[in-house]
Amino acid sequence: MRYQNKLAAALAAAALCAPQAHAADATDANRALMRAFVDTAYVQKQVRKAYEAYVAPDLVQHNPNIADGREAAIAEIEGLLKHPAARFDVKHVVVDGDMATVHFRGSLGNGMSAAVVELFRLRDGRIVEHWDAFQVIDPNAQARNPHPYF
């Protein structure tokens, strides 16, 4: 009888651990995907290549100024990067399960920049949903702390 109880306890423990292992595997896979996406789109500025490789065609967009779909996102970002001095300085990429966050300084090459946080949801190896928030950086503002924005 004790053997059966120990076996049942071991099986129950294994069942409880399995989803966590799966979640860790998903986080690792999604972290690799996001690092590749960020490098291709933000660092190399190969927006179309990044979006075609890592973003679902039917991307759900929560930015009210951009239509749903991968092509609308490509057009928007390629438009932002038209100026040769435009760039994204990525500070953090955080991935947990099917959610990813990218925190960066975006500069459009016209003297304007912003602290940006983008949130992505991933499914089946693709980015399927996107949110973002911007904080315009005013170079003339007096910060109340020594570490504004980043």
mmCIF file with all atom_site columns, C-alpha atoms in Angstrom:
data_model
loop_
_atom_site.group_PDB
_atom_site.id
_atom_site.type_symbol
_atom_site.label_atom_id
_atom_site.label_alt_id
_atom_site.label_comp_id
_atom_site.label_asym_id
_atom_site.label_entity_id
_atom_site.label_seq_id
_atom_site.pdbx_PDB_ins_code
_atom_site.Cartn_x
_atom_site.Cartn_y
_atom_site.Cartn_z
_atom_site.occupancy
_atom_site.B_iso_or_equiv
_atom_site.pdbx_formal_charge
_atom_site.auth_seq_id
_atom_site.auth_comp_id
_atom_site.auth_asym_id
_atom_site.auth_atom_id
_atom_site.pdbx_PDB_model_num
ATOM 1   C CA . MET A 1 1   ? 0.000  0.000  0.000   1.00 0.00 ? 1   MET A CA 1
ATOM 2   C CA . ARG A 1 2   ? 2.813  2.429  0.854   1.00 0.00 ? 2   ARG A CA 1
ATOM 3   C CA . TYR A 1 3   ? 4.379  1.790  -2.553  1.00 0.00 ? 3   TYR A CA 1
ATOM 4   C CA . GLN A 1 4   ? 1.111  2.739  -4.297  1.00 0.00 ? 4   GLN A CA 1
ATOM 5   C CA . ASN A 1 5   ? 0.865  5.955  -2.266  1.00 0.00 ? 5   ASN A CA 1
ATOM 6   C CA . LYS A 1 6   ? 4.453  6.859  -3.109  1.00 0.00 ? 6   LYS A CA 1
ATOM 7   C CA . LEU A 1 7   ? 3.857  6.060  -6.771  1.00 0.00 ? 7   LEU A CA 1
ATOM 8   C CA . ALA A 1 8   ? 0.669  8.153  -6.816  1.00 0.00 ? 8   ALA A CA 1
ATOM 9   C CA . ALA A 1 9   ? 2.479  11.041 -5.130  1.00 0.00 ? 9   ALA A CA 1
ATOM 10  C CA . ALA A 1 10  ? 5.356  10.834 -7.603  1.00 0.00 ? 10  ALA A CA 1
ATOM 11  C CA . LEU A 1 11  ? 2.990  10.788 -10.584 1.00 0.00 ? 11  LEU A CA 1
ATOM 12  C CA . ALA A 1 12  ? 1.057  13.744 -9.170  1.00 0.00 ? 12  ALA A CA 1
ATOM 13  C CA . ALA A 1 13  ? 4.287  15.682 -8.651  1.00 0.00 ? 13  ALA A CA 1
ATOM 14  C CA . ALA A 1 14  ? 5.428  14.898 -12.192 1.00 0.00 ? 14  ALA A CA 1
ATOM 15  C CA . ALA A 1 15  ? 2.095  16.069 -13.581 1.00 0.00 ? 15  ALA A CA 1
ATOM 16  C CA . LEU A 1 16  ? 2.416  19.338 -11.683 1.00 0.00 ? 16  LEU A CA 1
ATOM 17  C CA . CYS A 1 17  ? 5.961  19.896 -12.942 1.00 0.00 ? 17  CYS A CA 1
ATOM 18  C CA . ALA A 1 18  ? 5.223  19.157 -16.590 1.00 0.00 ? 18  ALA A CA 1
ATOM 19  C CA . PRO A 1 19  ? 3.363  22.420 -17.327 1.00 0.00 ? 19  PRO A CA 1
ATOM 20  C CA . GLN A 1 20  ? 6.184  24.412 -15.738 1.00 0.00 ? 20  GLN A CA 1
ATOM 21  C CA . ALA A 1 21  ? 8.768  22.677 -17.905 1.00 0.00 ? 21  ALA A CA 1
ATOM 22  C CA . HIS A 1 22  ? 6.608  23.367 -20.947 1.00 0.00 ? 22  HIS A CA 1
ATOM 23  C CA . ALA A 1 23  ? 6.249  27.028 -19.930 1.00 0.00 ? 23  ALA A CA 1
ATOM 24  C CA . ALA A 1 24  ? 10.026 27.331 -19.510 1.00 0.00 ? 24  ALA A CA 1
ATOM 25  C CA . ASP A 1 25  ? 10.542 25.765 -22.955 1.00 0.00 ? 25  ASP A CA 1
ATOM 26  C CA . ALA A 1 26  ? 8.017  28.200 -24.457 1.00 0.00 ? 26  ALA A CA 1
ATOM 27  C CA . THR A 1 27  ? 9.750  31.142 -22.772 1.00 0.00 ? 27  THR A CA 1
ATOM 28  C CA . ASP A 1 28  ? 13.137 30.025 -24.082 1.00 0.00 ? 28  ASP A CA 1
ATOM 29  C CA . ALA A 1 29  ? 11.809 29.556 -27.634 1.00 0.00 ? 29  ALA A CA 1
ATOM 30  C CA . ASN A 1 30  ? 9.975  32.881 -27.557 1.00 0.00 ? 30  ASN A CA 1
ATOM 31  C CA . ARG A 1 31  ? 13.042 34.642 -26.125 1.00 0.00 ? 31  ARG A CA 1
ATOM 32  C CA . ALA A 1 32  ? 15.126 33.377 -29.074 1.00 0.00 ? 32  ALA A CA 1
ATOM 33  C CA . LEU A 1 33  ? 12.403 34.474 -31.508 1.00 0.00 ? 33  LEU A CA 1
ATOM 34  C CA . MET A 1 34  ? 12.174 37.949 -29.959 1.00 0.00 ? 34  MET A CA 1
ATOM 35  C CA . ARG A 1 35  ? 15.942 38.445 -29.917 1.00 0.00 ? 35  ARG A CA 1
ATOM 36  C CA . ALA A 1 36  ? 16.091 37.551 -33.620 1.00 0.00 ? 36  ALA A CA 1
ATOM 37  C CA . PHE A 1 37  ? 13.105 39.814 -34.383 1.00 0.00 ? 37  PHE A CA 1
ATOM 38  C CA . VAL A 1 38  ? 14.594 42.751 -32.444 1.00 0.00 ? 38  VAL A CA 1
ATOM 39  C CA . ASP A 1 39  ? 18.012 42.341 -34.053 1.00 0.00 ? 39  ASP A CA 1
ATOM 40  C CA . THR A 1 40  ? 16.573 42.155 -37.575 1.00 0.00 ? 40  THR A CA 1
ATOM 41  C CA . ALA A 1 41  ? 13.952 44.911 -37.245 1.00 0.00 ? 41  ALA A CA 1
ATOM 42  C CA . TYR A 1 42  ? 15.454 47.348 -34.739 1.00 0.00 ? 42  TYR A CA 1
ATOM 43  C CA . VAL A 1 43  ? 19.226 46.934 -35.140 1.00 0.00 ? 43  VAL A CA 1
ATOM 44  C CA . GLN A 1 44  ? 19.638 45.947 -38.793 1.00 0.00 ? 44  GLN A CA 1
ATOM 45  C CA . LYS A 1 45  ? 16.557 48.002 -39.844 1.00 0.00 ? 45  LYS A CA 1
ATOM 46  C CA . GLN A 1 46  ? 15.393 45.150 -42.085 1.00 0.00 ? 46  GLN A CA 1
ATOM 47  C CA . VAL A 1 47  ? 11.767 45.663 -41.128 1.00 0.00 ? 47  VAL A CA 1
ATOM 48  C CA . ARG A 1 48  ? 10.081 43.667 -43.888 1.00 0.00 ? 48  ARG A CA 1
ATOM 49  C CA . LYS A 1 49  ? 12.451 40.723 -43.413 1.00 0.00 ? 49  LYS A CA 1
ATOM 50  C CA . ALA A 1 50  ? 11.782 40.684 -39.643 1.00 0.00 ? 50  ALA A CA 1
ATOM 51  C CA . TYR A 1 51  ? 8.017  40.976 -39.946 1.00 0.00 ? 51  TYR A CA 1
ATOM 52  C CA . GLU A 1 52  ? 7.715  38.359 -42.681 1.00 0.00 ? 52  GLU A CA 1
ATOM 53  C CA . ALA A 1 53  ? 9.830  35.920 -40.661 1.00 0.00 ? 53  ALA A CA 1
ATOM 54  C CA . TYR A 1 54  ? 8.387  36.466 -37.163 1.00 0.00 ? 54  TYR A CA 1
ATOM 55  C CA . VAL A 1 55  ? 4.964  38.166 -37.347 1.00 0.00 ? 55  VAL A CA 1
ATOM 56  C CA . ALA A 1 56  ? 1.637  36.587 -38.275 1.00 0.00 ? 56  ALA A CA 1
ATOM 57  C CA . PRO A 1 57  ? -0.046 38.081 -41.365 1.00 0.00 ? 57  PRO A CA 1
ATOM 58  C CA . ASP A 1 58  ? -3.187 38.801 -39.312 1.00 0.00 ? 58  ASP A CA 1
ATOM 59  C CA . LEU A 1 59  ? -1.364 40.678 -36.514 1.00 0.00 ? 59  LEU A CA 1
ATOM 60  C CA . VAL A 1 60  ? -3.805 42.230 -34.029 1.00 0.00 ? 60  VAL A CA 1
ATOM 61  C CA . GLN A 1 61  ? -2.756 45.840 -33.543 1.00 0.00 ? 61  GLN A CA 1
ATOM 62  C CA . HIS A 1 62  ? -3.711 47.850 -30.435 1.00 0.00 ? 62  HIS A CA 1
ATOM 63  C CA . ASN A 1 63  ? -2.061 51.107 -31.535 1.00 0.00 ? 63  ASN A CA 1
ATOM 64  C CA . PRO A 1 64  ? -5.090 53.150 -32.668 1.00 0.00 ? 64  PRO A CA 1
ATOM 65  C CA . ASN A 1 65  ? -3.053 54.797 -35.444 1.00 0.00 ? 65  ASN A CA 1
ATOM 66  C CA . ILE A 1 66  ? -2.117 51.560 -37.211 1.00 0.00 ? 66  ILE A CA 1
ATOM 67  C CA . ALA A 1 67  ? -4.475 49.128 -38.941 1.00 0.00 ? 67  ALA A CA 1
ATOM 68  C CA . ASP A 1 68  ? -4.492 45.432 -38.107 1.00 0.00 ? 68  ASP A CA 1
ATOM 69  C CA . GLY A 1 69  ? -2.220 43.165 -40.123 1.00 0.00 ? 69  GLY A CA 1
ATOM 70  C CA . ARG A 1 70  ? 1.476  42.687 -40.730 1.00 0.00 ? 70  ARG A CA 1
ATOM 71  C CA . GLU A 1 71  ? 1.600  44.903 -43.842 1.00 0.00 ? 71  GLU A CA 1
ATOM 72  C CA . ALA A 1 72  ? 0.246  47.942 -41.968 1.00 0.00 ? 72  ALA A CA 1
ATOM 73  C CA . ALA A 1 73  ? 2.919  47.529 -39.282 1.00 0.00 ? 73  ALA A CA 1
ATOM 74  C CA . ILE A 1 74  ? 5.654  47.193 -41.904 1.00 0.00 ? 74  ILE A CA 1
ATOM 75  C CA . ALA A 1 75  ? 4.493  50.367 -43.674 1.00 0.00 ? 75  ALA A CA 1
ATOM 76  C CA . GLU A 1 76  ? 4.382  52.320 -40.398 1.00 0.00 ? 76  GLU A CA 1
ATOM 77  C CA . ILE A 1 77  ? 7.839  51.286 -39.198 1.00 0.00 ? 77  ILE A CA 1
ATOM 78  C CA . GLU A 1 78  ? 9.503  51.603 -42.584 1.00 0.00 ? 78  GLU A CA 1
ATOM 79  C CA . GLY A 1 79  ? 8.030  55.118 -42.735 1.00 0.00 ? 79  GLY A CA 1
ATOM 80  C CA . LEU A 1 80  ? 9.572  55.956 -39.354 1.00 0.00 ? 80  LEU A CA 1
ATOM 81  C CA . LEU A 1 81  ? 12.968 54.691 -40.484 1.00 0.00 ? 81  LEU A CA 1
ATOM 82  C CA . LYS A 1 82  ? 13.115 56.624 -43.775 1.00 0.00 ? 82  LYS A CA 1
ATOM 83  C CA . HIS A 1 83  ? 15.505 59.190 -42.308 1.00 0.00 ? 83  HIS A CA 1
ATOM 84  C CA . PRO A 1 84  ? 19.054 57.730 -42.323 1.00 0.00 ? 84  PRO A CA 1
ATOM 85  C CA . ALA A 1 85  ? 19.700 58.943 -38.751 1.00 0.00 ? 85  ALA A CA 1
ATOM 86  C CA . ALA A 1 86  ? 16.566 57.272 -37.358 1.00 0.00 ? 86  ALA A CA 1
ATOM 87  C CA . ARG A 1 87  ? 17.348 54.458 -34.946 1.00 0.00 ? 87  ARG A CA 1
ATOM 88  C CA . PHE A 1 88  ? 16.113 52.266 -32.128 1.00 0.00 ? 88  PHE A CA 1
ATOM 89  C CA . ASP A 1 89  ? 18.438 51.883 -29.128 1.00 0.00 ? 89  ASP A CA 1
ATOM 90  C CA . VAL A 1 90  ? 17.139 48.736 -27.413 1.00 0.00 ? 90  VAL A CA 1
ATOM 91  C CA . LYS A 1 91  ? 17.546 48.725 -23.633 1.00 0.00 ? 91  LYS A CA 1
ATOM 92  C CA . HIS A 1 92  ? 15.622 45.590 -22.576 1.00 0.00 ? 92  HIS A CA 1
ATOM 93  C CA . VAL A 1 93  ? 13.940 42.536 -24.056 1.00 0.00 ? 93  VAL A CA 1
ATOM 94  C CA . VAL A 1 94  ? 11.881 40.606 -21.506 1.00 0.00 ? 94  VAL A CA 1
ATOM 95  C CA . VAL A 1 95  ? 10.012 37.390 -22.319 1.00 0.00 ? 95  VAL A CA 1
ATOM 96  C CA . ASP A 1 96  ? 7.716  35.369 -20.088 1.00 0.00 ? 96  ASP A CA 1
ATOM 97  C CA . GLY A 1 97  ? 5.775  32.548 -21.701 1.00 0.00 ? 97  GLY A CA 1
ATOM 98  C CA . ASP A 1 98  ? 3.782  33.951 -24.601 1.00 0.00 ? 98  ASP A CA 1
ATOM 99  C CA . MET A 1 99  ? 4.345  37.627 -23.682 1.00 0.00 ? 99  MET A CA 1
ATOM 100 C CA . ALA A 1 100 ? 7.343  39.789 -24.625 1.00 0.00 ? 100 ALA A CA 1
ATOM 101 C CA . THR A 1 101 ? 8.308  43.385 -23.907 1.00 0.00 ? 101 THR A CA 1
ATOM 102 C CA . VAL A 1 102 ? 10.849 45.533 -25.725 1.00 0.00 ? 102 VAL A CA 1
ATOM 103 C CA . HIS A 1 103 ? 11.989 48.807 -24.092 1.00 0.00 ? 103 HIS A CA 1
ATOM 104 C CA . PHE A 1 104 ? 13.954 51.192 -26.286 1.00 0.00 ? 104 PHE A CA 1
ATOM 105 C CA . ARG A 1 105 ? 14.824 54.766 -27.141 1.00 0.00 ? 105 ARG A CA 1
ATOM 106 C CA . GLY A 1 106 ? 13.493 55.653 -30.548 1.00 0.00 ? 106 GLY A CA 1
ATOM 107 C CA . SER A 1 107 ? 15.050 58.551 -32.435 1.00 0.00 ? 107 SER A CA 1
ATOM 108 C CA . LEU A 1 108 ? 13.629 59.720 -35.733 1.00 0.00 ? 108 LEU A CA 1
ATOM 109 C CA . GLY A 1 109 ? 16.703 61.676 -36.772 1.00 0.00 ? 109 GLY A CA 1
ATOM 110 C CA . ASN A 1 110 ? 14.890 65.009 -36.510 1.00 0.00 ? 110 ASN A CA 1
ATOM 111 C CA . GLY A 1 111 ? 15.881 65.782 -32.932 1.00 0.00 ? 111 GLY A CA 1
ATOM 112 C CA . MET A 1 112 ? 12.790 64.071 -31.538 1.00 0.00 ? 112 MET A CA 1
ATOM 113 C CA . SER A 1 113 ? 13.070 60.929 -29.463 1.00 0.00 ? 113 SER A CA 1
ATOM 114 C CA . ALA A 1 114 ? 10.918 58.862 -27.138 1.00 0.00 ? 114 ALA A CA 1
ATOM 115 C CA . ALA A 1 115 ? 11.129 56.158 -24.534 1.00 0.00 ? 115 ALA A CA 1
ATOM 116 C CA . VAL A 1 116 ? 9.048  53.322 -25.952 1.00 0.00 ? 116 VAL A CA 1
ATOM 117 C CA . VAL A 1 117 ? 7.682  50.114 -24.474 1.00 0.00 ? 117 VAL A CA 1
ATOM 118 C CA . GLU A 1 118 ? 6.208  47.572 -26.849 1.00 0.00 ? 118 GLU A CA 1
ATOM 119 C CA . LEU A 1 119 ? 4.302  44.525 -25.678 1.00 0.00 ? 119 LEU A CA 1
ATOM 120 C CA . PHE A 1 120 ? 3.864  41.487 -27.899 1.00 0.00 ? 120 PHE A CA 1
ATOM 121 C CA . ARG A 1 121 ? 1.881  38.270 -27.580 1.00 0.00 ? 121 ARG A CA 1
ATOM 122 C CA . LEU A 1 122 ? 3.262  35.206 -29.340 1.00 0.00 ? 122 LEU A CA 1
ATOM 123 C CA . ARG A 1 123 ? 1.584  32.008 -30.506 1.00 0.00 ? 123 ARG A CA 1
ATOM 124 C CA . ASP A 1 124 ? 2.997  29.066 -32.446 1.00 0.00 ? 124 ASP A CA 1
ATOM 125 C CA . GLY A 1 125 ? 6.322  30.767 -33.168 1.00 0.00 ? 125 GLY A CA 1
ATOM 126 C CA . ARG A 1 126 ? 4.821  34.048 -34.411 1.00 0.00 ? 126 ARG A CA 1
ATOM 127 C CA . ILE A 1 127 ? 4.049  37.474 -32.990 1.00 0.00 ? 127 ILE A CA 1
ATOM 128 C CA . VAL A 1 128 ? 0.264  37.722 -33.131 1.00 0.00 ? 128 VAL A CA 1
ATOM 129 C CA . GLU A 1 129 ? -0.595 40.822 -31.086 1.00 0.00 ? 129 GLU A CA 1
ATOM 130 C CA . HIS A 1 130 ? 1.023  44.220 -30.364 1.00 0.00 ? 130 HIS A CA 1
ATOM 131 C CA . TRP A 1 131 ? 0.592  47.112 -27.899 1.00 0.00 ? 131 TRP A CA 1
ATOM 132 C CA . ASP A 1 132 ? 2.846  50.142 -27.365 1.00 0.00 ? 132 ASP A CA 1
ATOM 133 C CA . ALA A 1 133 ? 3.305  53.164 -25.123 1.00 0.00 ? 133 ALA A CA 1
ATOM 134 C CA . PHE A 1 134 ? 5.439  56.242 -25.806 1.00 0.00 ? 134 PHE A CA 1
ATOM 135 C CA . GLN A 1 135 ? 6.975  58.864 -23.534 1.00 0.00 ? 135 GLN A CA 1
ATOM 136 C CA . VAL A 1 136 ? 8.369  61.811 -25.511 1.00 0.00 ? 136 VAL A CA 1
ATOM 137 C CA . ILE A 1 137 ? 11.812 62.845 -24.300 1.00 0.00 ? 137 ILE A CA 1
ATOM 138 C CA . ASP A 1 138 ? 12.053 66.585 -23.784 1.00 0.00 ? 138 ASP A CA 1
ATOM 139 C CA . PRO A 1 139 ? 15.766 67.501 -23.838 1.00 0.00 ? 139 PRO A CA 1
ATOM 140 C CA . ASN A 1 140 ? 14.986 70.824 -22.146 1.00 0.00 ? 140 ASN A CA 1
ATOM 141 C CA . ALA A 1 141 ? 13.012 69.415 -19.228 1.00 0.00 ? 141 ALA A CA 1
ATOM 142 C CA . GLN A 1 142 ? 14.539 69.302 -15.759 1.00 0.00 ? 142 GLN A CA 1
ATOM 143 C CA . ALA A 1 143 ? 14.340 65.752 -14.439 1.00 0.00 ? 143 ALA A CA 1
ATOM 144 C CA . ARG A 1 144 ? 13.503 65.278 -10.786 1.00 0.00 ? 144 ARG A CA 1
ATOM 145 C CA . ASN A 1 145 ? 15.765 62.242 -10.615 1.00 0.00 ? 145 ASN A CA 1
ATOM 146 C CA . PRO A 1 146 ? 19.160 61.268 -12.077 1.00 0.00 ? 146 PRO A CA 1
ATOM 147 C CA . HIS A 1 147 ? 17.769 58.460 -14.269 1.00 0.00 ? 147 HIS A CA 1
ATOM 148 C CA . PRO A 1 148 ? 14.863 59.709 -16.371 1.00 0.00 ? 148 PRO A CA 1
ATOM 149 C CA . TYR A 1 149 ? 13.396 57.383 -19.005 1.00 0.00 ? 149 TYR A CA 1
ATOM 150 C CA . PHE A 1 150 ? 16.033 54.641 -18.772 1.00 0.00 ? 150 PHE A CA 1
#
